[in-house]
Amino acid sequence: MSKKTDLSRRRFMGAAAGTLLGASALSSLNLNAAPVKNQPKIDPQAFSSNLLETDVLVIGGGMAGLFAAVKAHDAGARVLIVSKGRLGSSGLTPFAKGIFSYDPATANMSIDEFVAKVSESSLGSSNPVFTRQLAEYSKARVEELKSWGFFDSALYNNSFMRPIEARGIPLHERIMITHLLKEQGRVVGASGFSLDDNRILHFRAKTVVLCTGSGGFKSSGFPLCDLTHDGTVMAYKIGAKVTGKEWNDGHPASAVNSGSCYDNWHGQVEEKPNITSVDIHHDLGVDMNYTAYVLGPSSQGMGPPGGPAGKGPGERSDGPPSMEQVSGGPYVPEAFRRAGGPPPMPPQQSGFLAGLFGDKKPSGPPGMQGPKVGGSSAGMAIHKSEGLVPVDETGLSTVPGLYAAGDALGSYMSGGIYTQIGSSLAGSAVQGAIAGEAAAKASQKAMAVELPASKLAAVEEEILAPLQRERGYSPAWVTQVLQSVMIPNFVLYIKKERLMQAALAYVEELREHHVPMLLADDRHKLRLAHETENMIITAEMKMRASLMRKESRCSHYRLDYPEVDDVNWRAWINIWQDEKGQMQLEKQPFGTWPV
């Protein structure tokens, strides 16, 4: 169960303001900004509304959404896709250039061995049901992608459009869905608005498949700025359980050019997707962040502040201990020994898991040169470790009729750490196909439910509220404050209760006072207002789940609880909203299935 912070918000905000905000180097922000007067460039009364009907509504235009729509159609359902961006060209899908394919004829281990190794690497946090799905169906999905021309170009839109156009599946792009509609205890559709003209769209459906991806806090260095956990938050608001918010993705970025994701990660700007085979690692954890925290920025090739004299930005200090020494070996810096802390990261937390997989070296981004540190994807958890809680192997959520797939589904396919290069894209394809087919079959038994006019009117009022407020705060300013609170390494990655409580107090203030005062003067700002609210709710989830898990495991590291605690914490953390609108948390022991 969630608890109020023990200390008052005023005390935490007063004590932590200088530390949290000053360390974020956001001194240029006017953090005492007063509400400003809104001057809308468009008339909220000019919006028209349309109602569209289908059997299966797929929300999201990435890899999971593509396969969900195709397989739902092939199972005999009427299908409609709606996406905030362009099919195959937004979200994380175009960033992924490797896709995993398990071929039993050439694999160096059986499926049973693969599932066991993933569980071992993830310290038991993976869900073997979804790990097995990945191995069993990835090759078939890759073969279909080949037939659509997926591997012929670095751009995915053309290949994605081929099966959609061949089937005549209606596609609505640049529509931001803001609400899931629930009637008679089940999901019955969704609502949102166009980014290009003054339209509100309502979709009535018998089943809905969320393929909305994950999200972050719009940090630099990773193509995550159009993903803000929209689907997860919408589902949370209608009663769905959410999981995995304490895990942290550790995609690194170059200290020299953090905004160039393809140069940093792939070594070239345009790279065609490739197929990867079985090669289990223990990746994207907090190792680099831990090293930078305990040894200073120069240990990761980052210059002042805190670096030795004479070293400029991007220059390494001479002879820093290796990451193996800091995170898993016997080396402890002399200063730490004298001070009695901080302790070295426990061996079981090392991203290298020395000896577990023989002489293999930790995998890393090909072409990634020079100093680097995780955090460019701040706000996102490990792929497939966060999202809606599934109640069965099809991705059905705790709300009847609502399915999820890909990074919108908390499947724990590889647990709280990334274990197989290319598995994220393959997992989205596999899960999307399974969820789409299941949603189609479920829609055949479901009765269409009328959407009450009063409910639609209330939804429209909520969608347009930022345009109609006379005074308030710009979403860009509120987002910058949120980033300054959440992104620091010593809040999001190297976790301590005192600082997380302080960050939570800030986040609660943003949710309680600033979200109801978010302003928009055009459709772009209207989108930003809704995205900012979603990021704030996500931030609260991350802090509460991180506070609750009093241990260190995989990509979750507590400096005050540095050891793995298998007695108390072999469990996933689920979050839901109670009847009073309060955030609640619970444990679900690993391996319990279904929920």
Coordinates of N, CA, C and O in Angstrom, one line a residue, residues 387-497:
G387 N 4.8 -1.6 -17.7 CA 3.6 -1.5 -18.5 C 2.4 -2.2 -17.8 O 2.4 -2.4 -16.6
L388 N 1.4 -2.5 -18.6 CA 0.2 -3.1 -18.0 C 0.5 -4.5 -17.5 O 1.2 -5.3 -18.1
V389 N -0.1 -4.9 -16.3 CA 0.0 -6.2 -15.8 C -0.8 -7.2 -16.6 O -2.0 -7.0 -16.7
P390 N -0.2 -8.2 -17.2 CA -1.0 -9.2 -17.9 C -1.6 -10.2 -17.0 O -1.0 -10.6 -16.0
V391 N -2.8 -10.7 -17.4 CA -3.4 -11.8 -16.6 C -3.4 -13.1 -17.3 O -3.7 -14.1 -16.7
D392 N -2.9 -13.1 -18.6 CA -2.7 -14.4 -19.3 C -1.6 -14.1 -20.3 O -1.1 -13.0 -20.5
E393 N -1.3 -15.2 -21.1 CA -0.2 -15.1 -22.0 C -0.6 -14.3 -23.3 O 0.3 -14.1 -24.1
T394 N -1.8 -13.9 -23.5 CA -2.2 -13.1 -24.6 C -2.0 -11.6 -24.5 O -2.1 -10.8 -25.4
G395 N -1.6 -11.2 -23.3 CA -1.4 -9.7 -23.0 C -2.7 -9.1 -22.5 O -2.8 -7.8 -22.5
L396 N -3.7 -9.8 -22.2 CA -4.9 -9.3 -21.6 C -4.6 -8.6 -20.3 O -3.9 -9.2 -19.4
S397 N -5.1 -7.4 -20.1 CA -4.8 -6.6 -18.8 C -5.9 -7.0 -17.8 O -6.7 -7.8 -18.0
T398 N -5.8 -6.3 -16.6 CA -6.7 -6.5 -15.6 C -8.1 -5.8 -15.8 O -9.0 -6.0 -15.1
V399 N -8.2 -5.1 -16.9 CA -9.5 -4.5 -17.4 C -10.0 -5.3 -18.6 O -9.3 -5.4 -19.6
P400 N -11.1 -6.0 -18.5 CA -11.6 -6.8 -19.5 C -11.7 -6.1 -20.9 O -12.1 -4.9 -20.9
G401 N -11.3 -6.7 -21.9 CA -11.3 -6.2 -23.3 C -10.1 -5.4 -23.6 O -9.9 -5.0 -24.8
L402 N -9.2 -5.1 -22.6 CA -8.0 -4.2 -22.9 C -6.8 -5.1 -22.9 O -6.4 -5.7 -21.9
Y403 N -6.1 -5.2 -24.1 CA -4.9 -5.9 -24.3 C -3.7 -4.9 -24.4 O -3.9 -3.8 -24.7
A404 N -2.5 -5.4 -24.2 CA -1.3 -4.6 -24.4 C -0.2 -5.5 -25.0 O -0.2 -6.7 -24.8
A405 N 0.7 -4.9 -25.7 CA 1.8 -5.6 -26.3 C 3.0 -4.7 -26.4 O 2.9 -3.5 -26.4
G406 N 4.2 -5.3 -26.6 CA 5.4 -4.6 -26.7 C 5.8 -3.9 -25.4 O 5.6 -4.4 -24.3
D407 N 6.4 -2.7 -25.5 CA 6.8 -2.0 -24.3 C 5.6 -1.4 -23.5 O 5.9 -0.8 -22.5
A408 N 4.4 -1.5 -24.0 CA 3.2 -1.1 -23.2 C 2.8 -2.2 -22.3 O 1.9 -2.0 -21.5
L409 N 3.3 -3.4 -22.4 CA 3.0 -4.6 -21.6 C 4.1 -4.9 -20.7 O 5.2 -5.1 -21.1
G410 N 3.8 -5.0 -19.4 CA 4.8 -5.4 -18.4 C 4.9 -6.9 -18.4 O 4.6 -7.6 -17.4
S411 N 5.5 -7.5 -19.5 CA 5.6 -8.9 -19.6 C 6.8 -9.5 -18.9 O 6.8 -10.7 -18.7
Y412 N 7.7 -8.7 -18.5 CA 9.0 -9.2 -17.9 C 9.6 -10.2 -18.8 O 10.1 -11.3 -18.3
M413 N 9.6 -10.0 -20.1 CA 10.1 -11.0 -21.0 C 11.6 -11.3 -20.7 O 12.1 -12.4 -20.9
S414 N 12.4 -10.3 -20.3 CA 13.7 -10.5 -19.8 C 14.0 -10.0 -18.4 O 15.1 -9.9 -18.0
G415 N 12.9 -9.7 -17.7 CA 13.0 -9.3 -16.3 C 13.5 -7.9 -16.2 O 13.2 -7.0 -17.1
G416 N 14.2 -7.6 -15.1 CA 14.6 -6.2 -14.8 C 15.9 -5.8 -15.4 O 16.5 -4.8 -15.0
I417 N 16.4 -6.6 -16.4 CA 17.6 -6.2 -17.1 C 17.5 -6.7 -18.5 O 16.6 -7.5 -18.9
Y418 N 18.3 -6.1 -19.4 CA 18.2 -6.5 -20.9 C 19.2 -7.6 -21.1 O 20.4 -7.5 -20.9
T419 N 18.7 -8.7 -21.7 CA 19.5 -9.9 -21.7 C 19.8 -10.4 -23.1 O 20.7 -11.3 -23.3
Q420 N 19.1 -9.9 -24.2 CA 19.3 -10.5 -25.5 C 19.2 -9.3 -26.5 O 18.1 -8.8 -26.7
I421 N 20.3 -9.0 -27.2 CA 20.2 -7.9 -28.2 C 19.2 -8.3 -29.3 O 19.2 -9.4 -29.8
G422 N 18.3 -7.3 -29.6 CA 17.3 -7.5 -30.6 C 16.0 -8.1 -30.1 O 15.0 -8.2 -30.9
S423 N 16.0 -8.5 -28.8 CA 14.8 -9.1 -28.3 C 13.6 -8.1 -28.1 O 12.5 -8.5 -28.1
S424 N 14.0 -6.8 -27.9 CA 12.9 -5.9 -27.7 C 12.0 -5.8 -29.0 O 10.8 -5.8 -28.9
L425 N 12.7 -5.6 -30.2 CA 11.9 -5.5 -31.4 C 11.2 -6.8 -31.7 O 10.0 -6.8 -32.1
A426 N 11.9 -7.9 -31.5 CA 11.2 -9.2 -31.8 C 10.1 -9.4 -30.8 O 9.0 -10.0 -31.2
G427 N 10.3 -9.1 -29.5 CA 9.2 -9.3 -28.6 C 8.0 -8.5 -28.9 O 6.9 -8.9 -28.7
S428 N 8.2 -7.3 -29.4 CA 7.1 -6.4 -29.8 C 6.3 -7.1 -30.9 O 5.0 -7.1 -30.9
A429 N 7.0 -7.6 -31.9 CA 6.3 -8.3 -33.0 C 5.6 -9.5 -32.5 O 4.4 -9.8 -32.9
V430 N 6.2 -10.4 -31.7 CA 5.6 -11.6 -31.2 C 4.4 -11.2 -30.3 O 3.3 -11.8 -30.5
Q431 N 4.5 -10.3 -29.4 CA 3.4 -10.0 -28.5 C 2.3 -9.3 -29.2 O 1.1 -9.5 -28.9
G432 N 2.6 -8.4 -30.2 CA 1.6 -7.8 -31.0 C 0.7 -8.8 -31.7 O -0.5 -8.6 -31.7
A433 N 1.4 -9.7 -32.3 CA 0.6 -10.8 -33.1 C -0.3 -11.6 -32.2 O -1.5 -11.8 -32.5
I434 N 0.2 -12.0 -31.0 CA -0.6 -12.8 -30.1 C -1.8 -11.9 -29.6 O -2.9 -12.4 -29.5
A435 N -1.5 -10.7 -29.2 CA -2.6 -9.9 -28.6 C -3.6 -9.5 -29.7 O -4.8 -9.5 -29.4
G436 N -3.2 -9.2 -30.9 CA -4.1 -8.9 -31.9 C -5.1 -10.0 -32.2 O -6.3 -9.8 -32.4
E437 N -4.5 -11.2 -32.4 CA -5.4 -12.4 -32.6 C -6.4 -12.7 -31.5 O -7.5 -12.9 -31.7
A438 N -5.9 -12.5 -30.2 CA -6.7 -12.8 -29.1 C -7.8 -11.7 -29.0 O -9.0 -12.0 -28.7
A439 N -7.5 -10.4 -29.3 CA -8.5 -9.4 -29.3 C -9.5 -9.6 -30.3 O -10.7 -9.3 -30.1
A440 N -9.1 -10.1 -31.5 CA -10.1 -10.4 -32.6 C -11.1 -11.5 -32.1 O -12.3 -11.3 -32.3
K441 N -10.6 -12.5 -31.5 CA -11.4 -13.6 -31.1 C -12.4 -13.1 -30.0 O -13.6 -13.5 -30.0
A442 N -11.9 -12.3 -29.1 CA -12.7 -11.8 -28.0 C -13.8 -10.8 -28.5 O -14.9 -10.8 -28.0
S443 N -13.5 -10.1 -29.6 CA -14.4 -9.2 -30.1 C -15.6 -9.9 -30.8 O -16.7 -9.3 -30.8
Q444 N -15.4 -11.1 -31.2 CA -16.5 -11.9 -31.8 C -17.6 -12.2 -30.8 O -18.8 -12.4 -31.1
K445 N -17.2 -12.3 -29.5 CA -18.1 -12.6 -28.4 C -18.7 -11.4 -27.7 O -19.6 -11.5 -26.9
A446 N -18.1 -10.2 -28.0 CA -18.4 -9.0 -27.2 C -19.5 -8.3 -27.9 O -19.6 -8.2 -29.2
M447 N -20.4 -7.7 -27.2 CA -21.5 -6.8 -27.7 C -21.0 -5.4 -27.8 O -20.3 -4.9 -26.9
A448 N -21.3 -4.7 -28.8 CA -21.0 -3.3 -28.9 C -21.8 -2.5 -27.9 O -23.0 -2.8 -27.6
V449 N -21.1 -1.6 -27.2 CA -21.7 -0.8 -26.1 C -21.8 0.6 -26.6 O -20.9 1.2 -27.1
E450 N -23.0 1.2 -26.3 CA -23.2 2.6 -26.7 C -22.3 3.5 -25.8 O -22.2 3.2 -24.6
L451 N -21.8 4.6 -26.4 CA -21.0 5.5 -25.6 C -21.9 6.7 -25.2 O -22.4 7.4 -26.1
P452 N -22.2 6.8 -23.9 CA -23.1 7.9 -23.5 C -22.7 9.3 -23.9 O -21.5 9.6 -23.8
A453 N -23.6 10.0 -24.4 CA -23.2 11.4 -24.9 C -22.7 12.2 -23.8 O -21.8 13.1 -24.0
S454 N -23.2 12.0 -22.6 CA -22.7 12.8 -21.4 C -21.2 12.5 -21.1 O -20.4 13.4 -20.8
K455 N -20.8 11.2 -21.3 CA -19.4 10.8 -21.0 C -18.5 11.4 -22.1 O -17.5 11.9 -21.8
L456 N -19.0 11.4 -23.4 CA -18.2 11.9 -24.5 C -18.0 13.4 -24.3 O -16.9 14.0 -24.6
A457 N -19.0 14.1 -23.8 CA -18.9 15.5 -23.6 C -17.9 15.8 -22.5 O -17.2 16.8 -22.6
A458 N -18.0 15.0 -21.5 CA -17.0 15.2 -20.4 C -15.6 15.0 -20.8 O -14.7 15.7 -20.4
V459 N -15.4 14.0 -21.6 CA -14.1 13.7 -22.2 C -13.6 14.8 -23.0 O -12.4 15.3 -22.9
E460 N -14.4 15.4 -23.9 CA -14.0 16.5 -24.7 C -13.6 17.7 -23.9 O -12.7 18.4 -24.2
E461 N -14.4 17.9 -22.8 CA -14.0 19.0 -21.9 C -12.6 18.8 -21.3 O -11.9 19.8 -21.2
E462 N -12.3 17.6 -20.9 CA -11.0 17.3 -20.3 C -9.9 17.5 -21.4 O -8.8 18.0 -21.1
I463 N -10.2 17.0 -22.6 CA -9.2 17.2 -23.6 C -8.8 18.6 -23.9 O -7.6 19.0 -24.0
L464 N -9.8 19.5 -23.9 CA -9.6 20.9 -24.3 C -9.3 21.8 -23.1 O -9.1 23.0 -23.4
A465 N -9.3 21.3 -21.9 CA -9.2 22.1 -20.7 C -8.0 23.0 -20.8 O -8.1 24.2 -20.4
P466 N -6.8 22.6 -21.2 CA -5.6 23.5 -21.2 C -5.8 24.7 -22.1 O -5.2 25.7 -21.9
L467 N -6.6 24.5 -23.2 CA -6.9 25.7 -24.1 C -7.8 26.7 -23.4 O -7.8 27.8 -23.8
Q468 N -8.6 26.2 -22.5 CA -9.7 27.1 -21.9 C -9.3 27.7 -20.6 O -10.1 28.6 -20.2
R469 N -8.2 27.4 -20.0 CA -7.8 28.0 -18.8 C -7.3 29.4 -19.1 O -6.6 29.6 -20.0
E470 N -7.6 30.3 -18.2 CA -7.2 31.7 -18.4 C -5.8 31.9 -17.9 O -5.1 32.7 -18.5
R471 N -5.4 31.3 -16.8 CA -4.0 31.5 -16.3 C -3.5 30.1 -15.9 O -4.2 29.2 -15.6
G472 N -2.1 30.0 -15.9 CA -1.5 28.7 -15.5 C -0.1 28.7 -15.9 O 0.6 29.7 -16.1
Y473 N 0.4 27.4 -16.1 CA 1.9 27.2 -16.4 C 2.0 26.5 -17.8 O 1.2 25.7 -18.1
S474 N 3.1 26.9 -18.5 CA 3.3 26.2 -19.8 C 3.8 24.8 -19.5 O 4.6 24.6 -18.6
P475 N 3.4 23.9 -20.4 CA 3.9 22.5 -20.2 C 5.4 22.4 -20.3 O 6.0 21.5 -19.7
A476 N 6.0 23.2 -21.1 CA 7.5 23.2 -21.3 C 8.2 23.5 -20.0 O 9.2 22.8 -19.6
W477 N 7.7 24.5 -19.3 CA 8.3 24.9 -18.0 C 8.1 23.8 -17.0 O 9.1 23.5 -16.2
V478 N 6.9 23.3 -16.9 CA 6.7 22.2 -15.9 C 7.5 21.0 -16.2 O 8.1 20.3 -15.3
T479 N 7.7 20.7 -17.5 CA 8.5 19.5 -17.9 C 10.0 19.8 -17.4 O 10.6 18.8 -17.0
Q480 N 10.5 21.0 -17.6 CA 11.8 21.3 -17.2 C 12.0 21.1 -15.7 O 13.0 20.6 -15.2
V481 N 11.0 21.5 -14.9 CA 11.1 21.3 -13.5 C 11.1 19.8 -13.1 O 11.9 19.3 -12.3
L482 N 10.3 19.1 -13.8 CA 10.2 17.6 -13.6 C 11.6 17.0 -13.9 O 12.1 16.1 -13.2
Q483 N 12.2 17.4 -15.0 CA 13.5 16.8 -15.4 C 14.5 17.2 -14.4 O 15.3 16.3 -14.0
S484 N 14.5 18.4 -13.9 CA 15.5 18.8 -12.9 C 15.4 18.0 -11.6 O 16.4 17.7 -10.9
V485 N 14.2 17.5 -11.3 CA 14.0 16.7 -10.1 C 14.3 15.3 -10.3 O 14.9 14.6 -9.4
M486 N 13.9 14.7 -11.4 CA 14.0 13.3 -11.6 C 15.2 12.7 -12.3 O 15.7 11.6 -12.0
I487 N 15.9 13.5 -13.2 CA 17.0 13.0 -14.0 C 18.3 12.9 -13.3 O 19.1 12.0 -13.6
P488 N 18.6 13.6 -12.2 CA 19.9 13.5 -11.6 C 20.2 12.0 -11.3 O 19.4 11.2 -10.8
N489 N 21.5 11.7 -11.5 CA 22.0 10.3 -11.3 C 21.7 9.8 -9.9 O 21.4 8.6 -9.7
F490 N 21.8 10.7 -8.9 CA 21.6 10.3 -7.5 C 20.1 10.3 -7.1 O 19.8 10.1 -5.9
V491 N 19.2 10.5 -8.0 CA 17.8 10.3 -7.7 C 17.3 9.1 -8.5 O 16.6 8.2 -7.9
L492 N 17.5 9.0 -9.8 CA 16.9 8.0 -10.6 C 17.6 6.7 -10.7 O 17.0 5.7 -10.8
Y493 N 19.0 6.8 -10.6 CA 19.8 5.6 -10.8 C 20.5 5.1 -9.5 O 20.4 3.9 -9.2
I494 N 21.1 6.0 -8.8 CA 21.7 5.6 -7.5 C 20.8 6.1 -6.4 O 20.8 7.3 -6.0
K495 N 20.0 5.2 -5.9 CA 18.8 5.6 -5.2 C 19.1 5.6 -3.6 O 19.7 4.6 -3.1
K496 N 18.6 6.6 -3.0 CA 18.6 6.7 -1.5 C 17.3 7.2 -1.0 O 16.7 8.1 -1.7
E497 N 16.8 6.7 0.1 CA 15.4 7.0 0.5 C 15.2 8.5 0.7 O 14.2 9.1 0.3

